[in-house]
PDB file of C-alpha atoms in Angstrom:
ATOM      1  CA  UNK A  22      33.824 -44.834 -58.078  1.00 42.00           C
ATOM      2  CA  UNK A  23      36.861 -44.567 -59.840  1.00 45.00           C
ATOM      3  CA  UNK A  24      35.885 -42.920 -63.206  1.00 44.00           C
ATOM      4  CA  UNK A  25      36.326 -39.367 -65.358  1.00 39.00           C
ATOM      5  CA  UNK A  26      34.710 -36.916 -62.214  1.00 48.00           C
ATOM      6  CA  UNK A  27      37.862 -37.499 -60.831  1.00 53.00           C
ATOM      7  CA  UNK A  28      39.377 -35.474 -62.937  1.00 58.00           C
ATOM      8  CA  UNK A  29      38.699 -31.140 -62.375  1.00 61.00           C
ATOM      9  CA  UNK A  30      38.764 -28.720 -64.956  1.00 60.00           C
ATOM     10  CA  UNK A  31      37.943 -25.083 -64.074  1.00 60.00           C
ATOM     11  CA  UNK A  32      35.670 -22.701 -66.491  1.00 61.00           C
ATOM     12  CA  UNK A  33      36.036 -18.848 -65.392  1.00 58.00           C
ATOM     13  CA  UNK A  34      34.109 -16.787 -68.176  1.00 60.00           C
ATOM     14  CA  UNK A  35      30.759 -17.218 -67.061  1.00 62.00           C
ATOM     15  CA  UNK A  36      30.977 -15.761 -63.717  1.00 67.00           C
ATOM     16  CA  UNK A  37      28.252 -12.802 -63.389  1.00 74.00           C
ATOM     17  CA  UNK A  38      25.830 -14.574 -65.496  1.00 78.00           C
ATOM     18  CA  UNK A  39      25.649 -17.428 -62.783  1.00 83.00           C
ATOM     19  CA  UNK A  40      26.003 -14.956 -59.800  1.00 83.00           C
ATOM     20  CA  UNK A  41      23.037 -13.461 -61.485  1.00 86.00           C
ATOM     21  CA  UNK A  42      20.740 -16.399 -62.140  1.00 92.00           C
ATOM     22  CA  UNK A  43      21.721 -18.210 -58.377  1.00 95.00           C
ATOM     23  CA  UNK A  44      22.367 -15.529 -56.146  1.00 94.00           C
ATOM     24  CA  UNK A  45      19.069 -15.936 -54.298  1.00 95.00           C
ATOM     25  CA  UNK A  46      19.977 -20.056 -53.981  1.00 97.00           C
ATOM     26  CA  UNK A  47      23.541 -18.977 -52.829  1.00 96.00           C
ATOM     27  CA  UNK A  48      21.704 -16.509 -50.118  1.00 97.00           C
ATOM     28  CA  UNK A  49      19.791 -19.762 -49.154  1.00 98.00           C
ATOM     29  CA  UNK A  50      23.524 -21.324 -48.359  1.00 98.00           C
ATOM     30  CA  UNK A  51      24.846 -18.420 -46.939  1.00 98.00           C
ATOM     31  CA  UNK A  52      21.250 -18.308 -44.424  1.00 98.00           C
ATOM     32  CA  UNK A  53      21.821 -21.885 -44.109  1.00 99.00           C
ATOM     33  CA  UNK A  54      25.414 -21.946 -42.968  1.00 99.00           C
ATOM     34  CA  UNK A  55      24.042 -19.757 -40.051  1.00 98.00           C
ATOM     35  CA  UNK A  56      22.218 -21.562 -38.437  1.00 98.00           C
ATOM     36  CA  UNK A  57      24.251 -24.929 -38.638  1.00 99.00           C
ATOM     37  CA  UNK A  58      27.250 -22.956 -37.389  1.00 98.00           C
ATOM     38  CA  UNK A  59      25.186 -21.204 -34.189  1.00 98.00           C
ATOM     39  CA  UNK A  60      23.721 -24.933 -33.701  1.00 98.00           C
ATOM     40  CA  UNK A  61      27.112 -26.027 -32.768  1.00 98.00           C
ATOM     41  CA  UNK A  62      27.235 -28.613 -35.404  1.00 98.00           C
ATOM     42  CA  UNK A  63      29.389 -27.288 -38.021  1.00 98.00           C
ATOM     43  CA  UNK A  64      33.149 -26.589 -35.803  1.00 97.00           C
ATOM     44  CA  UNK A  65      35.743 -25.467 -37.777  1.00 97.00           C
ATOM     45  CA  UNK A  66      35.796 -25.881 -41.593  1.00 97.00           C
ATOM     46  CA  UNK A  67      33.056 -29.585 -41.310  1.00 96.00           C
ATOM     47  CA  UNK A  68      30.098 -30.029 -42.283  1.00 98.00           C
ATOM     48  CA  UNK A  69      28.932 -29.630 -46.741  1.00 98.00           C
ATOM     49  CA  UNK A  70      25.944 -29.248 -48.708  1.00 98.00           C
ATOM     50  CA  UNK A  71      25.301 -29.332 -51.542  1.00 98.00           C
ATOM     51  CA  UNK A  72      22.136 -28.491 -54.748  1.00 98.00           C
ATOM     52  CA  UNK A  73      20.957 -29.414 -57.966  1.00 96.00           C
ATOM     53  CA  UNK A  74      20.331 -25.973 -59.927  1.00 95.00           C
ATOM     54  CA  UNK A  75      20.256 -27.696 -63.365  1.00 92.00           C
ATOM     55  CA  UNK A  76      16.697 -26.384 -63.597  1.00 89.00           C
ATOM     56  CA  UNK A  77      17.872 -23.043 -63.239  1.00 91.00           C
ATOM     57  CA  UNK A  78      20.940 -22.752 -66.163  1.00 89.00           C
ATOM     58  CA  UNK A  79      19.836 -22.185 -69.503  1.00 85.00           C
ATOM     59  CA  UNK A  80      21.320 -23.659 -72.410  1.00 81.00           C
ATOM     60  CA  UNK A  81      20.675 -27.561 -74.030  1.00 76.00           C
ATOM     61  CA  UNK A  82      22.388 -30.034 -71.862  1.00 76.00           C
ATOM     62  CA  UNK A  83      23.900 -33.292 -72.475  1.00 77.00           C
ATOM     63  CA  UNK A  84      22.019 -36.511 -71.024  1.00 81.00           C
ATOM     64  CA  UNK A  85      23.556 -37.033 -68.115  1.00 82.00           C
ATOM     65  CA  UNK A  86      24.512 -34.067 -67.349  1.00 88.00           C
ATOM     66  CA  UNK A  87      24.136 -31.950 -63.782  1.00 92.00           C
ATOM     67  CA  UNK A  88      24.493 -28.979 -62.524  1.00 94.00           C
ATOM     68  CA  UNK A  89      26.257 -28.575 -59.020  1.00 97.00           C
ATOM     69  CA  UNK A  90      26.208 -25.587 -56.530  1.00 97.00           C
ATOM     70  CA  UNK A  91      28.609 -26.940 -53.682  1.00 98.00           C
ATOM     71  CA  UNK A  92      29.950 -25.624 -50.826  1.00 98.00           C
ATOM     72  CA  UNK A  93      34.426 -26.161 -50.915  1.00 98.00           C
ATOM     73  CA  UNK A  94      36.860 -27.584 -49.226  1.00 97.00           C
ATOM     74  CA  UNK A  95      37.997 -26.184 -46.122  1.00 97.00           C
ATOM     75  CA  UNK A  96      35.372 -24.203 -45.314  1.00 98.00           C
ATOM     76  CA  UNK A  97      34.755 -22.322 -42.473  1.00 98.00           C
ATOM     77  CA  UNK A  98      30.482 -22.053 -41.591  1.00 98.00           C
ATOM     78  CA  UNK A  99      30.458 -19.138 -39.585  1.00 97.00           C
ATOM     79  CA  UNK A 100      32.271 -17.520 -42.503  1.00 98.00           C
ATOM     80  CA  UNK A 101      30.522 -18.503 -45.561  1.00 98.00           C
ATOM     81  CA  UNK A 102      27.056 -17.312 -43.944  1.00 97.00           C
ATOM     82  CA  UNK A 103      28.274 -14.016 -43.900  1.00 96.00           C
ATOM     83  CA  UNK A 104      30.108 -14.723 -47.274  1.00 96.00           C
ATOM     84  CA  UNK A 105      28.570 -17.144 -49.003  1.00 96.00           C
ATOM     85  CA  UNK A 106      29.820 -16.288 -52.908  1.00 94.00           C
ATOM     86  CA  UNK A 107      33.563 -17.073 -51.458  1.00 94.00           C
ATOM     87  CA  UNK A 108      32.756 -20.442 -50.324  1.00 97.00           C
ATOM     88  CA  UNK A 109      30.775 -22.307 -52.797  1.00 97.00           C
ATOM     89  CA  UNK A 110      31.475 -23.842 -56.336  1.00 96.00           C
ATOM     90  CA  UNK A 111      29.928 -24.352 -59.663  1.00 96.00           C
ATOM     91  CA  UNK A 112      30.494 -27.561 -60.836  1.00 95.00           C
ATOM     92  CA  UNK A 113      29.293 -30.028 -64.230  1.00 92.00           C
ATOM     93  CA  UNK A 114      29.246 -33.303 -63.943  1.00 90.00           C
ATOM     94  CA  UNK A 115      27.747 -35.776 -66.141  1.00 82.00           C
ATOM     95  CA  UNK A 116      31.144 -35.549 -69.387  1.00 74.00           C
ATOM     96  CA  UNK A 117      33.610 -37.289 -70.743  1.00 74.00           C
ATOM     97  CA  UNK A 118      35.931 -34.810 -69.444  1.00 75.00           C
ATOM     98  CA  UNK A 119      35.319 -35.117 -66.300  1.00 84.00           C
ATOM     99  CA  UNK A 120      34.495 -32.804 -62.992  1.00 90.00           C
ATOM    100  CA  UNK A 121      34.041 -29.519 -64.493  1.00 90.00           C
ATOM    101  CA  UNK A 122      34.407 -26.056 -62.204  1.00 91.00           C
ATOM    102  CA  UNK A 123      32.466 -23.376 -63.673  1.00 90.00           C
ATOM    103  CA  UNK A 124      32.702 -20.994 -61.031  1.00 91.00           C
ATOM    104  CA  UNK A 125      34.906 -20.605 -57.669  1.00 90.00           C
ATOM    105  CA  UNK A 126      34.252 -18.087 -55.561  1.00 87.00           C
ATOM    106  CA  UNK A 127      38.228 -18.332 -54.577  1.00 89.00           C
ATOM    107  CA  UNK A 128      41.267 -19.954 -56.482  1.00 86.00           C
ATOM    108  CA  UNK A 129      42.129 -23.260 -56.898  1.00 88.00           C
ATOM    109  CA  UNK A 130      39.762 -24.458 -55.077  1.00 94.00           C
ATOM    110  CA  UNK A 131      38.878 -27.951 -54.622  1.00 95.00           C
ATOM    111  CA  UNK A 132      34.780 -28.790 -54.017  1.00 96.00           C
ATOM    112  CA  UNK A 133      34.701 -30.696 -50.801  1.00 97.00           C
ATOM    113  CA  UNK A 134      35.973 -34.010 -49.627  1.00 96.00           C
ATOM    114  CA  UNK A 135      32.229 -35.502 -49.112  1.00 97.00           C
ATOM    115  CA  UNK A 136      31.809 -34.823 -52.878  1.00 96.00           C
ATOM    116  CA  UNK A 137      31.731 -38.061 -53.594  1.00 95.00           C
ATOM    117  CA  UNK A 138      28.563 -38.900 -51.730  1.00 97.00           C
ATOM    118  CA  UNK A 139      27.088 -35.893 -53.130  1.00 97.00           C
ATOM    119  CA  UNK A 140      27.252 -36.832 -56.296  1.00 95.00           C
ATOM    120  CA  UNK A 141      25.794 -40.182 -55.949  1.00 95.00           C
ATOM    121  CA  UNK A 142      23.113 -39.325 -53.975  1.00 96.00           C
ATOM    122  CA  UNK A 143      22.022 -36.240 -56.403  1.00 95.00           C
ATOM    123  CA  UNK A 144      22.629 -39.382 -59.179  1.00 92.00           C
ATOM    124  CA  UNK A 145      19.738 -41.487 -57.680  1.00 94.00           C
ATOM    125  CA  UNK A 146      17.674 -38.945 -57.665  1.00 93.00           C
ATOM    126  CA  UNK A 147      18.088 -37.440 -61.047  1.00 89.00           C
ATOM    127  CA  UNK A 148      17.619 -41.217 -62.419  1.00 88.00           C
ATOM    128  CA  UNK A 149      13.884 -40.642 -60.250  1.00 86.00           C
ATOM    129  CA  UNK A 150      13.419 -37.593 -62.901  1.00 78.00           C
ATOM    130  CA  UNK A 151      13.979 -35.208 -60.006  1.00 73.00           C
ATOM    131  CA  UNK A 152      15.619 -32.189 -60.051  1.00 59.00           C
ATOM    132  CA  UNK A 153      16.311 -29.270 -57.575  1.00 58.00           C
ATOM    133  CA  UNK A 154      17.599 -31.715 -55.032  1.00 91.00           C
ATOM    134  CA  UNK A 155      19.363 -29.824 -52.008  1.00 98.00           C
ATOM    135  CA  UNK A 156      21.556 -32.125 -49.480  1.00 98.00           C
ATOM    136  CA  UNK A 157      23.408 -31.745 -46.190  1.00 99.00           C
ATOM    137  CA  UNK A 158      25.826 -32.702 -43.823  1.00 99.00           C
ATOM    138  CA  UNK A 159      26.989 -32.071 -40.927  1.00 99.00           C
ATOM    139  CA  UNK A 160      27.154 -33.564 -37.665  1.00 99.00           C
ATOM    140  CA  UNK A 161      24.489 -33.177 -34.498  1.00 99.00           C
ATOM    141  CA  UNK A 162      25.671 -32.972 -31.456  1.00 98.00           C
ATOM    142  CA  UNK A 163      22.839 -35.393 -29.923  1.00 98.00           C
ATOM    143  CA  UNK A 164      22.271 -37.881 -32.876  1.00 98.00           C
ATOM    144  CA  UNK A 165      26.080 -38.192 -33.038  1.00 98.00           C
ATOM    145  CA  UNK A 166      26.812 -39.128 -29.078  1.00 98.00           C
ATOM    146  CA  UNK A 167      23.798 -41.790 -29.689  1.00 98.00           C
ATOM    147  CA  UNK A 168      25.125 -43.759 -32.271  1.00 98.00           C
ATOM    148  CA  UNK A 169      28.013 -44.068 -29.502  1.00 98.00           C
ATOM    149  CA  UNK A 170      25.709 -46.422 -27.324  1.00 97.00           C
ATOM    150  CA  UNK A 171      25.749 -49.593 -29.043  1.00 95.00           C
ATOM    151  CA  UNK A 172      22.606 -50.132 -28.368  1.00 94.00           C
ATOM    152  CA  UNK A 173      20.695 -48.168 -30.680  1.00 95.00           C
ATOM    153  CA  UNK A 174      23.474 -49.215 -33.751  1.00 95.00           C
ATOM    154  CA  UNK A 175      20.673 -51.057 -36.326  1.00 95.00           C
ATOM    155  CA  UNK A 176      18.180 -49.487 -37.892  1.00 96.00           C
ATOM    156  CA  UNK A 177      15.149 -50.498 -36.623  1.00 95.00           C
ATOM    157  CA  UNK A 178      15.311 -50.119 -33.125  1.00 94.00           C
ATOM    158  CA  UNK A 179      16.848 -46.788 -33.544  1.00 96.00           C
ATOM    159  CA  UNK A 180      14.057 -45.595 -35.233  1.00 95.00           C
ATOM    160  CA  UNK A 181      11.853 -46.986 -32.762  1.00 92.00           C
ATOM    161  CA  UNK A 182      13.303 -44.956 -29.880  1.00 93.00           C
ATOM    162  CA  UNK A 183      13.127 -41.750 -31.896  1.00 95.00           C
ATOM    163  CA  UNK A 184       9.737 -42.219 -32.827  1.00 92.00           C
ATOM    164  CA  UNK A 185       8.547 -43.209 -29.716  1.00 89.00           C
ATOM    165  CA  UNK A 186      10.586 -40.133 -27.919  1.00 90.00           C
ATOM    166  CA  UNK A 187       9.044 -37.359 -30.053  1.00 90.00           C
ATOM    167  CA  UNK A 188       5.826 -38.304 -32.011  1.00 87.00           C
ATOM    168  CA  UNK A 189       6.596 -35.161 -34.800  1.00 88.00           C
ATOM    169  CA  UNK A 190       8.871 -37.394 -36.578  1.00 91.00           C
ATOM    170  CA  UNK A 191       6.466 -39.992 -37.701  1.00 89.00           C
ATOM    171  CA  UNK A 192       4.759 -36.344 -39.518  1.00 89.00           C
ATOM    172  CA  UNK A 193       7.732 -34.855 -41.071  1.00 93.00           C
ATOM    173  CA  UNK A 194      10.150 -38.377 -41.039  1.00 95.00           C
ATOM    174  CA  UNK A 195       7.263 -41.250 -41.809  1.00 93.00           C
ATOM    175  CA  UNK A 196      10.035 -43.404 -43.314  1.00 95.00           C
ATOM    176  CA  UNK A 197      12.046 -43.440 -40.557  1.00 96.00           C
ATOM    177  CA  UNK A 198      16.001 -42.105 -40.453  1.00 98.00           C
ATOM    178  CA  UNK A 199      17.850 -44.560 -41.822  1.00 98.00           C
ATOM    179  CA  UNK A 200      21.777 -46.096 -40.601  1.00 98.00           C
ATOM    180  CA  UNK A 201      25.551 -46.484 -41.947  1.00 98.00           C
ATOM    181  CA  UNK A 202      27.634 -47.846 -39.680  1.00 98.00           C
ATOM    182  CA  UNK A 203      31.318 -46.292 -39.311  1.00 98.00           C
ATOM    183  CA  UNK A 204      33.018 -45.424 -42.591  1.00 98.00           C
ATOM    184  CA  UNK A 205      36.358 -43.162 -43.186  1.00 97.00           C
ATOM    185  CA  UNK A 206      34.574 -39.509 -43.632  1.00 95.00           C
ATOM    186  CA  UNK A 207      34.979 -38.544 -47.601  1.00 94.00           C
ATOM    187  CA  UNK A 208      35.706 -42.281 -48.704  1.00 96.00           C
ATOM    188  CA  UNK A 209      34.296 -43.951 -51.415  1.00 96.00           C
ATOM    189  CA  UNK A 210      32.783 -46.901 -48.925  1.00 97.00           C
ATOM    190  CA  UNK A 211      30.638 -44.599 -46.855  1.00 98.00           C
ATOM    191  CA  UNK A 212      29.093 -42.506 -50.562  1.00 97.00           C
ATOM    192  CA  UNK A 213      28.108 -46.053 -51.272  1.00 97.00           C
ATOM    193  CA  UNK A 214      26.748 -47.329 -48.767  1.00 98.00           C
ATOM    194  CA  UNK A 215      24.658 -43.808 -47.515  1.00 98.00           C
ATOM    195  CA  UNK A 216      23.057 -44.411 -51.661  1.00 95.00           C
ATOM    196  CA  UNK A 217      21.529 -47.833 -51.030  1.00 96.00           C
ATOM    197  CA  UNK A 218      20.365 -45.916 -48.078  1.00 97.00           C
ATOM    198  CA  UNK A 219      19.111 -43.124 -49.191  1.00 94.00           C
ATOM    199  CA  UNK A 220      16.638 -45.983 -52.059  1.00 93.00           C
ATOM    200  CA  UNK A 221      14.521 -45.454 -48.626  1.00 95.00           C
ATOM    201  CA  UNK A 222      15.348 -43.044 -46.537  1.00 96.00           C
ATOM    202  CA  UNK A 223      15.708 -38.735 -46.573  1.00 96.00           C
ATOM    203  CA  UNK A 224      17.592 -39.198 -43.399  1.00 98.00           C
ATOM    204  CA  UNK A 225      20.562 -40.787 -43.119  1.00 98.00           C
ATOM    205  CA  UNK A 226      22.998 -40.678 -39.368  1.00 99.00           C
ATOM    206  CA  UNK A 227      26.455 -41.654 -40.084  1.00 99.00           C
ATOM    207  CA  UNK A 228      27.829 -44.199 -37.208  1.00 98.00           C
ATOM    208  CA  UNK A 229      29.828 -41.559 -35.044  1.00 98.00           C
ATOM    209  CA  UNK A 230      30.256 -38.255 -37.742  1.00 98.00           C
ATOM    210  CA  UNK A 231      26.474 -36.683 -38.768  1.00 98.00           C
ATOM    211  CA  UNK A 232      24.429 -37.195 -40.903  1.00 99.00           C
ATOM    212  CA  UNK A 233      22.797 -36.472 -44.387  1.00 98.00           C
ATOM    213  CA  UNK A 234      19.509 -35.074 -45.001  1.00 98.00           C
ATOM    214  CA  UNK A 235      18.108 -34.602 -49.025  1.00 97.00           C
ATOM    215  CA  UNK A 236      14.856 -32.354 -49.512  1.00 96.00           C
ATOM    216  CA  UNK A 237      13.329 -30.274 -52.187  1.00 95.00           C
ATOM    217  CA  UNK A 238      15.355 -27.188 -50.037  1.00 97.00           C
ATOM    218  CA  UNK A 239      17.804 -26.444 -47.998  1.00 98.00           C
ATOM    219  CA  UNK A 240      15.498 -25.603 -45.453  1.00 98.00           C
ATOM    220  CA  UNK A 241      13.323 -28.350 -45.771  1.00 97.00           C
ATOM    221  CA  UNK A 242      16.780 -30.432 -45.282  1.00 98.00           C
ATOM    222  CA  UNK A 243      17.369 -28.524 -42.233  1.00 98.00           C
ATOM    223  CA  UNK A 244      13.635 -29.330 -40.935  1.00 98.00           C
ATOM    224  CA  UNK A 245      14.924 -33.080 -41.017  1.00 98.00           C
ATOM    225  CA  UNK A 246      17.673 -32.854 -39.149  1.00 98.00           C
ATOM    226  CA  UNK A 247      16.380 -30.141 -36.495  1.00 98.00           C
ATOM    227  CA  UNK A 248      13.305 -32.905 -35.762  1.00 97.00           C
ATOM    228  CA  UNK A 249      15.906 -35.257 -35.946  1.00 98.00           C
ATOM    229  CA  UNK A 250      18.359 -33.117 -33.239  1.00 98.00           C
ATOM    230  CA  UNK A 251      15.261 -32.626 -30.569  1.00 97.00           C
ATOM    231  CA  UNK A 252      14.700 -36.394 -30.021  1.00 96.00           C
ATOM    232  CA  UNK A 253      18.720 -37.427 -29.495  1.00 97.00           C
ATOM    233  CA  UNK A 254      18.192 -33.811 -27.040  1.00 97.00           C
ATOM    234  CA  UNK A 255      15.971 -35.090 -24.913  1.00 94.00           C
ATOM    235  CA  UNK A 256      17.313 -38.897 -24.813  1.00 94.00           C
ATOM    236  CA  UNK A 257      20.240 -37.075 -23.275  1.00 95.00           C
ATOM    237  CA  UNK A 258      18.065 -34.724 -20.629  1.00 94.00           C
ATOM    238  CA  UNK A 259      15.534 -37.407 -19.534  1.00 91.00           C
ATOM    239  CA  UNK A 260      18.948 -40.055 -18.683  1.00 90.00           C
ATOM    240  CA  UNK A 261      21.044 -37.096 -17.603  1.00 92.00           C
ATOM    241  CA  UNK A 262      18.532 -36.075 -15.198  1.00 90.00           C
ATOM    242  CA  UNK A 263      18.467 -39.684 -13.378  1.00 85.00           C
ATOM    243  CA  UNK A 264      14.882 -41.433 -14.776  1.00 76.00           C
ATOM    244  CA  UNK A 265      14.464 -43.678 -17.111  1.00 76.00           C
ATOM    245  CA  UNK A 266      12.665 -42.668 -20.757  1.00 76.00           C
ATOM    246  CA  UNK A 267       9.188 -43.757 -20.428  1.00 74.00           C
ATOM    247  CA  UNK A 268       8.839 -44.589 -24.702  1.00 75.00           C
ATOM    248  CA  UNK A 269       5.189 -44.613 -26.074  1.00 77.00           C
ATOM    249  CA  UNK A 270       4.025 -48.263 -25.711  1.00 77.00           C
ATOM    250  CA  UNK A 271       3.699 -50.514 -29.532  1.00 78.00           C
ATOM    251  CA  UNK A 272      -0.073 -49.498 -29.903  1.00 80.00           C
ATOM    252  CA  UNK A 273       0.558 -45.331 -29.372  1.00 78.00           C
ATOM    253  CA  UNK A 274       3.592 -45.985 -32.374  1.00 75.00           C
ATOM    254  CA  UNK A 275       1.264 -47.369 -34.694  1.00 75.00           C
ATOM    255  CA  UNK A 276      -1.181 -44.445 -33.905  1.00 76.00           C
ATOM    256  CA  UNK A 277       1.094 -42.426 -35.114  1.00 76.00           C
ATOM    257  CA  UNK A 278       0.598 -43.725 -38.834  1.00 74.00           C
ATOM    258  CA  UNK A 279      -1.911 -41.044 -39.353  1.00 67.00           C
ATOM    259  CA  UNK A 280      -0.073 -38.449 -38.225  1.00 66.00           C
ATOM    260  CA  UNK A 281       0.063 -34.666 -40.545  1.00 61.00           C
ATOM    261  CA  UNK A 282       2.436 -32.113 -40.952  1.00 59.00           C
ATOM    262  CA  UNK A 283       1.430 -29.598 -39.193  1.00 57.00           C
TER     263      UNK A 283
END
């Protein structure tokens, strides 16, 4: 995916305007990073998120242009929660000049190393004519642990397990979760594999690494991760207690087809 978007340029002239327009959205980033940190899913400087805010930015836009709020490389979510404006960048993609940084909380900051994945996901949703998309990448402990077990490194088997442990998954993630075998973090390869998986799934598990969740806003994306992580946690609690899991039968799983969100 080597292209013009690998180049970065800075434009910091309209800081006050952007802060006024995006203050509520940036606050939601602080709230989300606080939750991720307290869950223990954002150790050190791990984890990143982005929101397509194109519809909030006034003025004429060029074709394929997107405006994204995204966390910067190296930020610690425990600090982002307190001062979110310090750890976000407002970037503009889609022009021949590459990625233009319109706002940065810190001088010479760069977007998260997982920018290729975020960009491809937002590109996919732009082509579907869906805006306002929020993307979270984080490291849920029990989900990562589950991918260390070779029996559950296949999409169908993994989904069968999660749904049979925690039926609510069928209500909130009816299409199931996607699975991407281990690939180097921050690489073009994991970005492309995730883009392929996102065509059918809103939640993608990265083997031995973490997950990606996509929704209309950060709260809904966080919901998807929490429900999935709960199922994985129940799995390990039952195992550690020395019991064999009493999973739902196939008929019981089939009966969940019409389950509704509460």
